[in-house]
PDB file of C-alpha atoms and ligand atoms in Angstrom:
ATOM      1  CA  MET A1467      -8.480   7.069  14.311  1.00  0.00           C
ATOM      2  CA  LEU A1468      -7.681   3.610  13.006  1.00  0.00           C
ATOM      3  CA  PHE A1469      -9.068   2.408   9.737  1.00  0.00           C
ATOM      4  CA  ARG A1470      -9.339  -1.321   9.519  1.00  0.00           C
ATOM      5  CA  PRO A1471      -9.638  -2.310   5.884  1.00  0.00           C
ATOM      6  CA  ILE A1472     -11.843  -5.206   4.977  1.00  0.00           C
ATOM      7  CA  ALA A1473      -9.593  -8.228   4.722  1.00  0.00           C
ATOM      8  CA  LEU A1474      -9.449  -9.085   1.080  1.00  0.00           C
ATOM      9  CA  PHE A1475      -6.707 -11.581   0.510  1.00  0.00           C
ATOM     10  CA  ALA A1476      -4.968 -12.110  -2.771  1.00  0.00           C
ATOM     11  CA  LEU A1477      -2.538 -14.895  -3.365  1.00  0.00           C
ATOM     12  CA  ALA A1478       0.163 -13.950  -5.767  1.00  0.00           C
ATOM     13  CA  ALA A1479      -0.363 -15.719  -9.052  1.00  0.00           C
ATOM     14  CA  SER A1480       2.496 -18.137  -9.324  1.00  0.00           C
ATOM     15  CA  ALA A1481       3.324 -21.085 -11.493  1.00  0.00           C
ATOM     16  CA  SER A1482       5.419 -22.506  -8.683  1.00  0.00           C
ATOM     17  CA  ALA A1483       4.369 -25.862  -7.286  1.00  0.00           C
ATOM     18  CA  SER A1484       5.047 -24.657  -3.777  1.00  0.00           C
ATOM     19  CA  ILE A1485       2.552 -21.873  -3.309  1.00  0.00           C
ATOM     20  CA  ILE A1486       2.599 -20.817   0.310  1.00  0.00           C
ATOM     21  CA  ALA A1487      -0.716 -21.939   1.774  1.00  0.00           C
ATOM     22  CA  ARG A1488      -1.424 -18.846   3.796  1.00  0.00           C
ATOM     23  CA  ALA A1489      -2.846 -15.512   2.809  1.00  0.00           C
ATOM     24  CA  ALA A1490      -0.738 -12.538   3.767  1.00  0.00           C
ATOM     25  CA  ALA A1491      -2.463 -10.063   6.041  1.00  0.00           C
ATOM     26  CA  PRO A1492      -3.380  -6.644   4.696  1.00  0.00           C
ATOM     27  CA  ALA A1493      -1.845  -3.490   6.105  1.00  0.00           C
ATOM     28  CA  VAL A1494      -3.639  -1.122   8.464  1.00  0.00           C
ATOM     29  CA  ALA A1495      -3.958   2.634   7.913  1.00  0.00           C
ATOM     30  CA  HIS A1496      -2.848   5.233  10.433  1.00  0.00           C
ATOM     31  CA  THR A1497      -2.724   8.967  10.405  1.00  0.00           C
ATOM     32  CA  PRO A1498       0.859  10.247  10.705  1.00  0.00           C
ATOM     33  CA  GLY A1499       2.145  10.089  14.273  1.00  0.00           C
ATOM     34  CA  SER A1500      -0.176   7.364  15.499  1.00  0.00           C
ATOM     35  CA  LEU A1501       1.811   4.329  14.435  1.00  0.00           C
ATOM     36  CA  SER A1502       1.855   1.459  16.911  1.00  0.00           C
ATOM     37  CA  THR A1503       5.337   0.580  18.097  1.00  0.00           C
ATOM     38  CA  LEU A1504       4.544  -3.084  17.439  1.00  0.00           C
ATOM     39  CA  ALA A1505       3.953  -2.498  13.750  1.00  0.00           C
ATOM     40  CA  ILE A1506       6.339  -1.667  10.946  1.00  0.00           C
ATOM     41  CA  GLN A1507       5.505   1.081   8.517  1.00  0.00           C
ATOM     42  CA  VAL A1508       5.458  -0.249   4.962  1.00  0.00           C
ATOM     43  CA  LEU A1509       3.912   2.456   2.803  1.00  0.00           C
ATOM     44  CA  GLU A1510       2.713   6.035   2.878  1.00  0.00           C
ATOM     45  CA  THR A1511      -0.085   7.025   0.469  1.00  0.00           C
ATOM     46  CA  CYS A1512      -0.810  10.711   0.025  1.00  0.00           C
ATOM     47  CA  VAL A1513      -3.683  12.601  -1.566  1.00  0.00           C
ATOM     48  CA  ASP A1514      -1.407  15.493  -2.505  1.00  0.00           C
ATOM     49  CA  THR A1515       1.974  15.550  -4.231  1.00  0.00           C
ATOM     50  CA  ASN A1516       5.269  15.670  -2.312  1.00  0.00           C
ATOM     51  CA  LEU A1517       3.972  13.378   0.455  1.00  0.00           C
ATOM     52  CA  ASN A1518       1.290  15.716   1.788  1.00  0.00           C
ATOM     53  CA  ASN A1519      -2.079  14.677   3.266  1.00  0.00           C
ATOM     54  CA  CYS A1520      -1.011  11.086   3.878  1.00  0.00           C
ATOM     55  CA  LEU A1521      -2.029   7.828   5.465  1.00  0.00           C
ATOM     56  CA  ILE A1522       0.663   5.627   6.980  1.00  0.00           C
ATOM     57  CA  TRP A1523       0.184   1.908   6.340  1.00  0.00           C
ATOM     58  CA  SER A1524       1.632  -0.569   8.798  1.00  0.00           C
ATOM     59  CA  ALA A1525       1.860  -4.332   9.035  1.00  0.00           C
ATOM     60  CA  THR A1526       3.334  -6.800  11.480  1.00  0.00           C
ATOM     61  CA  THR A1527       4.777  -9.105   8.837  1.00  0.00           C
ATOM     62  CA  LEU A1528       5.845  -9.124   5.216  1.00  0.00           C
ATOM     63  CA  PRO A1529       4.584  -9.802   2.633  1.00  0.00           C
ATOM     64  CA  VAL A1530       1.579  -7.506   3.036  1.00  0.00           C
ATOM     65  CA  GLY A1531      -1.621  -8.879   1.518  1.00  0.00           C
ATOM     66  CA  CYS A1532      -3.984  -6.961  -0.686  1.00  0.00           C
ATOM     67  CA  THR A1533      -4.961  -3.778   1.127  1.00  0.00           C
ATOM     68  CA  ASN A1534      -7.883  -1.611   0.059  1.00  0.00           C
ATOM     69  CA  ILE A1535      -6.857   2.051  -0.104  1.00  0.00           C
ATOM     70  CA  ALA A1536     -10.285   3.234  -1.221  1.00  0.00           C
ATOM     71  CA  ALA A1537     -11.892   1.874   1.959  1.00  0.00           C
ATOM     72  CA  ALA A1538      -9.639   4.176   3.990  1.00  0.00           C
ATOM     73  CA  GLY A1539     -10.888   7.262   2.183  1.00  0.00           C
ATOM     74  CA  GLN A1540      -8.383   7.691  -0.638  1.00  0.00           C
ATOM     75  CA  ALA A1541     -10.401   6.232  -3.530  1.00  0.00           C
ATOM     76  CA  SER A1542      -8.688   7.130  -6.820  1.00  0.00           C
ATOM     77  CA  ASP A1543      -7.067  10.009  -4.957  1.00  0.00           C
ATOM     78  CA  VAL A1544      -3.420   9.056  -4.333  1.00  0.00           C
ATOM     79  CA  SER A1545      -0.880  11.438  -5.888  1.00  0.00           C
ATOM     80  CA  SER A1546       2.385  10.617  -4.075  1.00  0.00           C
ATOM     81  CA  VAL A1547       3.746   7.572  -2.249  1.00  0.00           C
ATOM     82  CA  SER A1548       6.753   6.347  -0.321  1.00  0.00           C
ATOM     83  CA  THR A1549       7.908   2.899   0.734  1.00  0.00           C
ATOM     84  CA  VAL A1550      10.314   2.378   3.604  1.00  0.00           C
ATOM     85  CA  ALA A1551      13.754   0.932   2.960  1.00  0.00           C
ATOM     86  CA  GLY A1552      13.607  -2.795   2.341  1.00  0.00           C
ATOM     87  CA  VAL A1553       9.982  -2.791   1.193  1.00  0.00           C
ATOM     88  CA  VAL A1554       8.665  -2.730  -2.372  1.00  0.00           C
ATOM     89  CA  CYS A1555       4.953  -2.199  -2.927  1.00  0.00           C
ATOM     90  CA  THR A1556       2.702  -2.558  -5.958  1.00  0.00           C
ATOM     91  CA  LEU A1557      -0.231  -0.221  -6.444  1.00  0.00           C
ATOM     92  CA  PHE A1558      -3.320  -1.461  -8.295  1.00  0.00           C
ATOM     93  CA  SER A1559      -6.164   0.391  -9.971  1.00  0.00           C
ATOM     94  CA  SER A1560      -8.934  -1.811  -8.532  1.00  0.00           C
ATOM     95  CA  THR A1561      -9.717  -2.225  -4.828  1.00  0.00           C
ATOM     96  CA  THR A1562      -8.829  -5.937  -5.030  1.00  0.00           C
ATOM     97  CA  CYS A1563      -5.270  -5.814  -6.419  1.00  0.00           C
ATOM     98  CA  THR A1564      -6.219  -6.316 -10.046  1.00  0.00           C
ATOM     99  CA  GLY A1565      -6.215  -3.957 -13.004  1.00  0.00           C
ATOM    100  CA  THR A1566      -3.297  -1.757 -13.948  1.00  0.00           C
ATOM    101  CA  SER A1567      -0.356  -1.714 -11.556  1.00  0.00           C
ATOM    102  CA  GLN A1568       2.611   0.415 -10.606  1.00  0.00           C
ATOM    103  CA  ILE A1569       5.618  -0.824  -8.626  1.00  0.00           C
ATOM    104  CA  ILE A1570       6.860   1.556  -5.928  1.00  0.00           C
ATOM    105  CA  ASN A1571      10.377   1.247  -4.555  1.00  0.00           C
ATOM    106  CA  GLY A1572      11.207   4.370  -2.593  1.00  0.00           C
ATOM    107  CA  THR A1573       9.559   7.780  -2.908  1.00  0.00           C
ATOM    108  CA  LEU A1574       7.518   9.070  -5.836  1.00  0.00           C
ATOM    109  CA  ASN A1575       6.589  12.700  -5.189  1.00  0.00           C
ATOM    110  CA  ALA A1576       4.222  12.835  -8.153  1.00  0.00           C
ATOM    111  CA  LEU A1577       2.554   9.698  -9.472  1.00  0.00           C
ATOM    112  CA  ALA A1578       1.578  11.743 -12.530  1.00  0.00           C
ATOM    113  CA  VAL A1579       5.197  11.337 -13.650  1.00  0.00           C
ATOM    114  CA  VAL A1580       4.542   7.646 -14.253  1.00  0.00           C
ATOM    115  CA  GLY A1581       0.964   8.183 -15.465  1.00  0.00           C
ATOM    116  CA  TYR A1582      -0.568   6.835 -12.272  1.00  0.00           C
ATOM    117  CA  ASP A1583      -2.035   9.943 -10.604  1.00  0.00           C
ATOM    118  CA  ASN A1584      -5.408   9.407  -8.855  1.00  0.00           C
ATOM    119  CA  THR A1585      -5.438   5.775  -9.985  1.00  0.00           C
ATOM    120  CA  ALA A1586      -4.420   3.547  -7.058  1.00  0.00           C
ATOM    121  CA  ASN A1587      -7.150   1.809  -5.041  1.00  0.00           C
ATOM    122  CA  SER A1588      -5.228  -1.080  -3.440  1.00  0.00           C
ATOM    123  CA  PHE A1589      -1.697  -2.349  -2.871  1.00  0.00           C
ATOM    124  CA  THR A1590       0.479  -5.255  -1.816  1.00  0.00           C
ATOM    125  CA  CYS A1591       4.041  -5.145  -0.449  1.00  0.00           C
ATOM    126  CA  VAL A1592       6.993  -7.529  -0.259  1.00  0.00           C
ATOM    127  CA  SER A1593      10.454  -7.256   1.215  1.00  0.00           C
ATOM    128  CA  SER A1594      12.904  -6.066  -1.389  1.00  0.00           C
TER     129      SER A1594
HETATM  130  C1  NAG B2726      14.715  -1.002  -4.653  1.00  0.00           C
HETATM  131  O1  NAG B2726      15.601   0.077  -4.575  1.00  0.00           O
HETATM  132  C2  NAG B2726      16.806  -0.259  -3.898  1.00  0.00           C
HETATM  133  C3  NAG B2726      17.595   1.027  -3.735  1.00  0.00           C
HETATM  134  O2  NAG B2726      17.722   1.691  -4.958  1.00  0.00           O
HETATM  135  C4  NAG B2726      17.537  -1.319  -4.684  1.00  0.00           C
HETATM  136  O3  NAG B2726      18.742  -1.671  -4.020  1.00  0.00           O
HETATM  137  C5  NAG B2726      16.649  -2.548  -4.808  1.00  0.00           C
HETATM  138  O4  NAG B2726      17.276  -3.498  -5.636  1.00  0.00           O
HETATM  139  C6  NAG B2726      15.312  -2.171  -5.402  1.00  0.00           C
HETATM  140  N1  NAG B2726      14.425  -3.336  -5.313  1.00  0.00           N
HETATM  141  C7  NAG B2726      13.624  -3.695  -6.318  1.00  0.00           C
HETATM  142  C8  NAG B2726      12.829  -4.922  -6.093  1.00  0.00           C
HETATM  143  O5  NAG B2726      13.543  -3.062  -7.356  1.00  0.00           O
END
């Protein structure tokens, strides 16, 4: 079953004069094993520690725009995460990529270790 999150776009706050005038697309959630071959996996968010009970998030391009985790059924329920090589993601406490944040680069088997258990409700990703 595909979950299509509501497209909430967030432009990265930047003081640069050359802000890219396009909103990055959000990622799409998949259950493990159902990833489209056209998409690249960017992030795995899991309700349990050690990457168990997960959703796979894919996108066709980087950066990945603000993606609502709560809308896919993991509201304040993510306990472990993993990015793929070459991708760094930022988790946010609100559903709209605001609030407290936690950068993820690689695998974190227990978000409690960084004080971020059951806190994430949205994310963005960039190439590392
Ligand atoms: C992410 O981790 C990789 C591997 O440890 C490292 O080479 C890279 O610099 C890191 N990227 C960021 C943005 O921290």
